[in-house]
């Protein structure tokens, strides 16, 4: 006992810092092996390179790689443009309110015949804007690590379409999303960038685009015009797809596009400014019904591309392509086709007559390439003209020649990449590609020889049959498709050695975790010799088994998508175990039923979609209100979402006051904290009232509510954190009032953080925080009841792992119930601008970080001491004080172990599934979220140990 009486806090908390250091090393190694980008080659395509191609003919030296088919190109990018925003509603099973709003595109695709087509454009995940813009311009597949740069886009250094345009004398103008300027800082002759990250701003970027786009259409000083609109993307992030702001934006775009097309058509006559102009209206990615994107679901990867040439190609071309016809509401035929976004860069390069980007692995899309009248009039490579040749034969011959150049360029890139890259592609795959390319090239050579004058095999015909040309096109297309398939499956260079080292170190940390927990159990035994010192109990092993079950579910992409439901099910299972245990002890505690009822309510909330800060929709979906004669349009649904969050704030303020009342620690500081926190709650309520649509508040008050009040709340929270830090060093009551001091510290830190977390989370914040408080109270009470002895006192023992695991699982459930999920489209970007309109990378990142991890990590870990202090009386002996601190260290260790186990299993899963189709769309984002969560958990545990533990525990304290 004497030896234990001299325990200092560092003896208890140094393992936390050691484990944190080990985790950082392990994650660093594993990340270096798993999240490697593909090797970006420094080579660039040049016009002169075509002389090395077998497709090159001496009579084609006047052009670069291909003869330009168009003179000018207008690209209108509507960010997050879903396919069903553009395609006729008849194409879908059910017509939705947001469909058929872009009528002008459907009208042109039907009236203009084969000169206009609607494409379903398929993007490659992850579907963040930076990824998509990089993929569209380079023609390469995305690399996951670039997602982290989405809020600070670095300049693209590899070969790309914009570089080729600028290098070959094409004048490029840009307006709209400033991401373009960040990616291509020196490629535009003129640019009008606007800040793009304030998702609450629906109009600034769009208005700027319109302001500069319309006048630019009358200018001659550009060859390529890019306008990137953001309103639809921002409306989706804030309000969702099924919302009036979204419909209003689509209707606004319809008017803008109609005006643009009128200007282009009016100048498309012979000798006109837009005689040979191609218009592309496209999205960079889609979005879910919640307005999010970043993952790989069909809603996110399927976007639209509308293409219209102002010259009409021959009508006979329609028989040569796989373009389907759909009917709009008026019965008109609408041309609908499909395209891979991977093909965009090389197709546009072929149309404009510039070299294809060196790293492009796409194929020149036949439907988009055929829309331009210029493709009909290309001189034939190595062949004289034949008057008897049909338009289809002529086009197919031209397209086969373009695919020859396309295939040569891709083959050249694959060969150089395999030699330059550390790992490259497997030899057997390269041999297969070599055989496919050789066969296609041999067939092309035979066709070219058959076309030479005097060749008897031609039987007087200058050109081969349509069947031969189609076979040649198919041969090149199959080769390009095989390259794409190989790149998609094995593009990333996984360094298995680094991954293995990282995984091994993380497994070692689990062993260290268990050793440290056993050491803490031994220290507890020294304080209480009556406790039987045992190895890890069956209850401890069973509890960890539940954690392992959750972790094992990460092997399945389906279970990752429903991770919130899995955690809720396992948490409910532990609640049933608690209920069964109480029944066996002939007790029926209300806490067990309340806990299960809370989980049921949260599960219903999750099913109903508690996102976008809408409470009314939640209640309408949860309760059968029609029984009471209340329909969806009843005024009660306008009042409830405004009133209920404020009522929850009042309840939380009441709980805070009751918790601190009667405690004698910290005296005036305690009351100051209570008053300051309640004042923050009041400001939150005022902030929501001023933002409400019910009251017609003046613009001045709206500005105060939107900016001044949130910043005041942030300031109060930050000031309270500083005050608590100072109070920690001035605390002299810890040695006398352990229980009350830790209780006040815990309540103080939780109340300090709660106001900021609730403000950022919006009107759903009070519900989530209140659910966290109720769930935590149930877990604490059930843990106390299980430790009660026959005489009614609480037995002292090693920390029970089950309440800690329930505490952890409840935090996981709240993460999903608050509208988040482990994907980049699960980030609520709108929350980052709470209190601010202008974009600042560091500030917005901090606010978004708090919104994402506030209820899942910050509040639960800082509140972990509540699992311990209620097991001890207010006045403690020296031995009980030591036992309390050891017990607290056990709880923090077990909580960290739970997080470490799940993260370790996640890393094992992504190692196994590294070749899975959804690795970048699902498994890699899950890995990133878990790794960030583990590091945050370690940091918070270390800070908690410094904050809650006294400076020293010695016999002198007993005096």
XYZ file of N, CA, C and O in Angstrom, residues 797-891:
380
model
N -14.474 -2.827 -8.047
C -13.814 -3.864 -8.828
C -13.136 -3.220 -10.017
O -13.148 -1.993 -10.174
N -12.517 -4.063 -10.836
C -11.947 -3.550 -12.077
C -13.081 -3.030 -12.961
O -14.236 -3.431 -12.831
N -12.750 -2.096 -13.826
C -13.765 -1.474 -14.681
C -14.498 -2.523 -15.503
O -13.879 -3.417 -16.095
N -15.825 -2.421 -15.531
C -16.652 -3.322 -16.307
C -16.577 -2.917 -17.774
O -16.892 -1.778 -18.116
N -16.192 -3.813 -18.690
C -16.029 -3.412 -20.093
C -17.355 -3.172 -20.813
O -17.396 -2.412 -21.778
N -18.441 -3.826 -20.363
C -19.698 -3.713 -21.095
C -20.228 -2.282 -21.150
O -20.591 -1.802 -22.232
N -20.301 -1.537 -20.026
C -20.745 -0.144 -20.142
C -19.854 0.708 -21.031
O -20.343 1.599 -21.747
N -18.552 0.444 -21.008
C -17.640 1.215 -21.854
C -17.925 0.935 -23.326
O -17.951 1.859 -24.160
N -18.156 -0.332 -23.647
C -18.464 -0.687 -25.035
C -19.812 -0.097 -25.447
O -19.982 0.385 -26.568
N -20.788 -0.131 -24.532
C -22.074 0.502 -24.843
C -21.903 2.003 -25.073
O -22.519 2.583 -25.969
N -21.076 2.610 -24.267
C -20.773 4.047 -24.413
C -20.177 4.324 -25.790
O -20.550 5.280 -26.468
N -19.257 3.450 -26.212
C -18.610 3.610 -27.521
C -19.595 3.368 -28.658
O -19.632 4.126 -29.643
N -20.407 2.325 -28.550
C -21.365 2.011 -29.602
C -22.442 3.081 -29.714
O -22.922 3.382 -30.819
N -22.847 3.658 -28.583
C -23.822 4.748 -28.622
C -23.252 5.933 -29.399
O -23.964 6.578 -30.180
N -21.971 6.213 -29.200
C -21.329 7.298 -29.952
C -21.328 7.001 -31.446
O -21.571 7.897 -32.272
N -21.075 5.751 -31.818
C -21.105 5.365 -33.233
C -22.499 5.553 -33.808
O -22.672 6.085 -34.915
N -23.510 5.115 -33.062
C -24.892 5.260 -33.535
C -25.255 6.734 -33.723
O -25.891 7.102 -34.724
N -24.848 7.587 -32.795
C -25.168 9.004 -32.901
C -24.484 9.643 -34.112
O -25.002 10.594 -34.697
N -23.328 9.115 -34.476
C -22.642 9.607 -35.675
C -23.521 9.420 -36.910
O -23.654 10.322 -37.745
N -24.140 8.251 -37.015
C -24.987 7.976 -38.181
C -26.362 8.612 -38.042
O -26.946 9.064 -39.034
N -26.886 8.683 -36.823
C -28.198 9.288 -36.640
C -28.173 10.792 -36.911
O -29.205 11.385 -37.208
N -27.004 11.393 -36.798
C -26.896 12.835 -37.045
C -26.690 13.157 -38.518
O -26.401 14.303 -38.865
N -26.841 12.163 -39.387
C -26.767 12.411 -40.823
C -25.401 12.242 -41.424
O -25.186 12.643 -42.571
N -24.460 11.653 -40.703
C -23.127 11.412 -41.238
C -22.991 9.949 -41.647
O -23.747 9.096 -41.209
N -22.006 9.670 -42.453
C -21.588 8.299 -42.723
C -20.147 8.343 -43.203
O -19.617 9.408 -43.499
N -19.520 7.182 -43.244
C -18.078 7.118 -43.507
C -17.783 7.210 -45.001
O -17.321 6.246 -45.638
N -18.066 8.339 -45.562
C -17.749 8.630 -46.957
C -17.678 10.141 -47.083
O -18.199 10.873 -46.244
N -17.033 10.599 -48.131
C -16.851 12.037 -48.264
C -18.141 12.753 -48.627
O -18.248 13.961 -48.451
N -19.132 11.997 -49.140
C -20.428 12.617 -49.324
C -21.214 12.620 -48.023
O -22.341 13.131 -47.974
N -20.634 12.065 -46.957
C -21.260 12.109 -45.639
C -20.851 13.327 -44.832
O -21.329 13.517 -43.712
N -19.963 14.135 -45.373
C -19.578 15.382 -44.712
C -20.636 16.442 -44.993
O -21.038 16.640 -46.138
N -21.073 17.117 -43.969
C -22.105 18.153 -44.115
C -21.407 19.494 -44.338
O -21.168 20.253 -43.404
N -21.078 19.753 -45.599
C -20.263 20.911 -45.927
C -20.933 22.225 -45.537
O -20.260 23.214 -45.235
N -22.263 22.260 -45.558
C -22.955 23.480 -45.188
C -22.686 23.902 -43.758
O -22.679 25.106 -43.437
N -22.462 22.921 -42.872
C -22.198 23.238 -41.473
C -20.909 24.034 -41.296
O -20.757 24.787 -40.329
N -19.977 23.875 -42.235
C -18.685 24.565 -42.115
C -18.816 26.076 -42.215
O -17.897 26.805 -41.839
N -19.951 26.556 -42.710
C -20.128 27.996 -42.891
C -21.089 28.580 -41.858
O -21.619 29.670 -42.066
N -21.303 27.864 -40.755
C -22.136 28.390 -39.681
C -21.450 29.597 -39.049
O -20.414 29.479 -38.417
N -22.031 30.753 -39.242
C -21.474 31.989 -38.697
C -20.548 32.725 -39.631
O -20.101 33.837 -39.308
N -20.242 32.142 -40.789
C -19.310 32.780 -41.721
C -19.819 32.609 -43.151
O -20.338 31.549 -43.507
N -19.659 33.635 -43.946
C -20.021 33.568 -45.354
C -18.802 33.392 -46.252
O -18.879 32.734 -47.286
N -17.683 33.975 -45.841
C -16.473 33.873 -46.645
C -15.726 32.584 -46.289
O -15.835 32.063 -45.193
N -14.954 32.089 -47.271
C -14.254 30.815 -47.100
C -12.840 31.033 -46.582
O -12.088 31.859 -47.114
N -12.505 30.325 -45.519
C -11.143 30.265 -44.993
C -10.836 28.803 -44.702
O -11.563 28.153 -43.946
N -9.803 28.262 -45.306
C -9.554 26.832 -45.274
C -9.444 26.290 -43.854
O -10.114 25.326 -43.478
N -8.606 26.928 -43.028
C -8.376 26.423 -41.667
C -9.635 26.535 -40.824
O -10.044 25.589 -40.142
N -10.270 27.694 -40.871
C -11.463 27.913 -40.056
C -12.586 26.967 -40.443
O -13.207 26.320 -39.591
N -12.862 26.860 -41.741
C -13.952 25.987 -42.179
C -13.625 24.517 -41.910
O -14.519 23.721 -41.608
N -12.356 24.156 -42.001
C -11.972 22.771 -41.712
C -12.216 22.432 -40.243
O -12.683 21.336 -39.913
N -11.911 23.366 -39.345
C -12.132 23.135 -37.913
C -13.621 22.979 -37.615
O -14.034 22.055 -36.886
N -14.447 23.859 -38.181
C -15.889 23.778 -37.933
C -16.452 22.479 -38.492
O -17.264 21.798 -37.839
N -16.032 22.094 -39.693
C -16.500 20.839 -40.284
C -16.034 19.641 -39.471
O -16.768 18.648 -39.315
N -14.836 19.734 -38.925
C -14.299 18.661 -38.089
C -15.149 18.498 -36.821
O -15.469 17.376 -36.415
N -15.520 19.603 -36.202
C -16.355 19.537 -34.999
C -17.725 18.974 -35.328
O -18.281 18.156 -34.580
N -18.289 19.390 -36.451
C -19.592 18.854 -36.849
C -19.535 17.349 -37.075
O -20.457 16.621 -36.707
N -18.452 16.882 -37.676
C -18.343 15.458 -38.016
C -18.084 14.599 -36.790
O -18.690 13.525 -36.632
N -17.209 15.049 -35.901
C -16.782 14.197 -34.792
C -17.254 14.696 -33.423
O -16.821 14.165 -32.408
N -18.123 15.690 -33.399
C -18.548 16.258 -32.121
C -19.253 15.266 -31.223
O -18.850 15.043 -30.072
N -20.329 14.631 -31.731
C -21.106 13.712 -30.890
C -20.568 12.292 -30.936
O -20.973 11.456 -30.125
N -19.682 11.994 -31.875
C -19.165 10.631 -31.985
C -17.835 10.433 -31.274
O -17.480 9.293 -30.946
N -17.095 11.516 -31.027
C -15.785 11.375 -30.387
C -15.570 12.384 -29.262
O -15.221 11.993 -28.146
N -15.766 13.657 -29.546
C -15.407 14.692 -28.571
C -16.228 14.557 -27.296
O -15.670 14.405 -26.193
N -17.552 14.602 -27.397
C -18.394 14.526 -26.200
C -18.306 13.182 -25.488
O -18.201 13.143 -24.256
N -18.343 12.038 -26.189
C -18.269 10.754 -25.471
C -16.976 10.545 -24.699
O -16.997 10.070 -23.562
N -15.843 10.897 -25.302
C -14.571 10.645 -24.626
C -14.383 11.602 -23.460
O -13.938 11.203 -22.369
N -14.729 12.862 -23.653
C -14.617 13.812 -22.546
C -15.603 13.481 -21.431
O -15.383 13.864 -20.279
N -16.679 12.779 -21.747
C -17.649 12.384 -20.729
C -17.415 11.016 -20.140
O -18.204 10.550 -19.295
N -16.345 10.331 -20.534
C -16.070 8.977 -20.045
C -15.930 8.880 -18.525
O -16.302 7.853 -17.937
N -15.400 9.898 -17.803
C -15.306 9.775 -16.336
C -16.647 9.569 -15.648
O -16.682 9.070 -14.514
N -17.740 9.910 -16.302
C -19.049 9.688 -15.688
C -19.329 8.212 -15.459
O -20.145 7.850 -14.603
N -18.652 7.327 -16.210
C -18.817 5.891 -16.018
C -18.172 5.411 -14.725
O -18.432 4.296 -14.275
N -17.332 6.260 -14.120
C -16.563 5.842 -12.947
C -17.036 6.523 -11.672
O -17.254 5.867 -10.644
N -17.216 7.831 -11.709
C -17.351 8.592 -10.466
C -18.618 8.251 -9.689
O -18.656 8.406 -8.465
N -19.668 7.774 -10.353
C -20.896 7.444 -9.629
C -20.800 6.111 -8.894
O -21.710 5.735 -8.165
N -19.690 5.407 -9.097
C -19.457 4.172 -8.347
C -18.804 4.429 -6.995
O -18.597 3.494 -6.216
N -18.480 5.693 -6.718
C -17.758 6.020 -5.494
C -18.553 7.042 -4.689
O -19.250 7.893 -5.262
N -18.425 7.011 -3.365
C -19.105 8.004 -2.518
C -18.447 9.375 -2.651
O -17.361 9.518 -3.227
N -19.100 10.400 -2.102
C -18.572 11.765 -2.213
C -17.262 11.929 -1.459
O -16.335 12.575 -1.922
N -17.195 11.346 -0.270
C -15.997 11.505 0.575
C -15.210 10.201 0.526
O -15.699 9.155 0.944
N -13.990 10.299 0.034
C -13.180 9.109 -0.210
C -11.992 9.059 0.742
O -11.415 10.085 1.112
N -11.644 7.831 1.079
C -10.383 7.618 1.785
C -9.250 7.663 0.766
O -9.485 7.702 -0.440
N -8.025 7.645 1.291
C -6.879 7.696 0.382
C -6.869 6.489 -0.553
O -6.583 6.602 -1.744
N -7.202 5.330 -0.009
C -7.222 4.132 -0.840
C -8.292 4.229 -1.924
O -8.073 3.830 -3.067
N -9.442 4.781 -1.579
C -10.518 4.922 -2.560
C -10.159 5.931 -3.645
O -10.543 5.774 -4.802
N -9.409 6.977 -3.238
C -8.976 7.943 -4.249
C -8.057 7.278 -5.272
O -8.187 7.489 -6.479
N -7.135 6.510 -4.788
C -6.228 5.797 -5.699
C -7.003 4.845 -6.588
O -6.760 4.749 -7.797
N -7.963 4.127 -5.982
C -8.780 3.210 -6.765
C -9.602 3.924 -7.826
O -9.784 3.423 -8.943
N -10.092 5.118 -7.489
C -10.870 5.900 -8.454
C -10.034 6.258 -9.674
O -10.484 6.120 -10.818
N -8.801 6.701 -9.438
C -7.951 7.098 -10.559
C -7.548 5.907 -11.409
O -7.506 5.987 -12.645
N -7.281 4.771 -10.765
C -6.958 3.559 -11.531
C -8.165 3.127 -12.343
O -8.059 2.733 -13.510
N -9.354 3.195 -11.729
C -10.589 2.840 -12.424
C -10.818 3.736 -13.644
O -11.238 3.275 -14.713
N -10.515 5.040 -13.469
C -10.672 5.966 -14.587
C -9.701 5.626 -15.713
O -10.062 5.669 -16.894
N -8.479 5.282 -15.371
C -7.510 4.897 -16.405
C -7.950 3.626 -17.112
O -7.755 3.474 -18.324
N -8.581 2.683 -16.379
C -9.088 1.460 -17.002
C -10.160 1.775 -18.040
O -10.182 1.206 -19.130
N -11.077 2.683 -17.671
C -12.157 3.039 -18.593
C -11.583 3.650 -19.871
O -11.985 3.305 -20.992
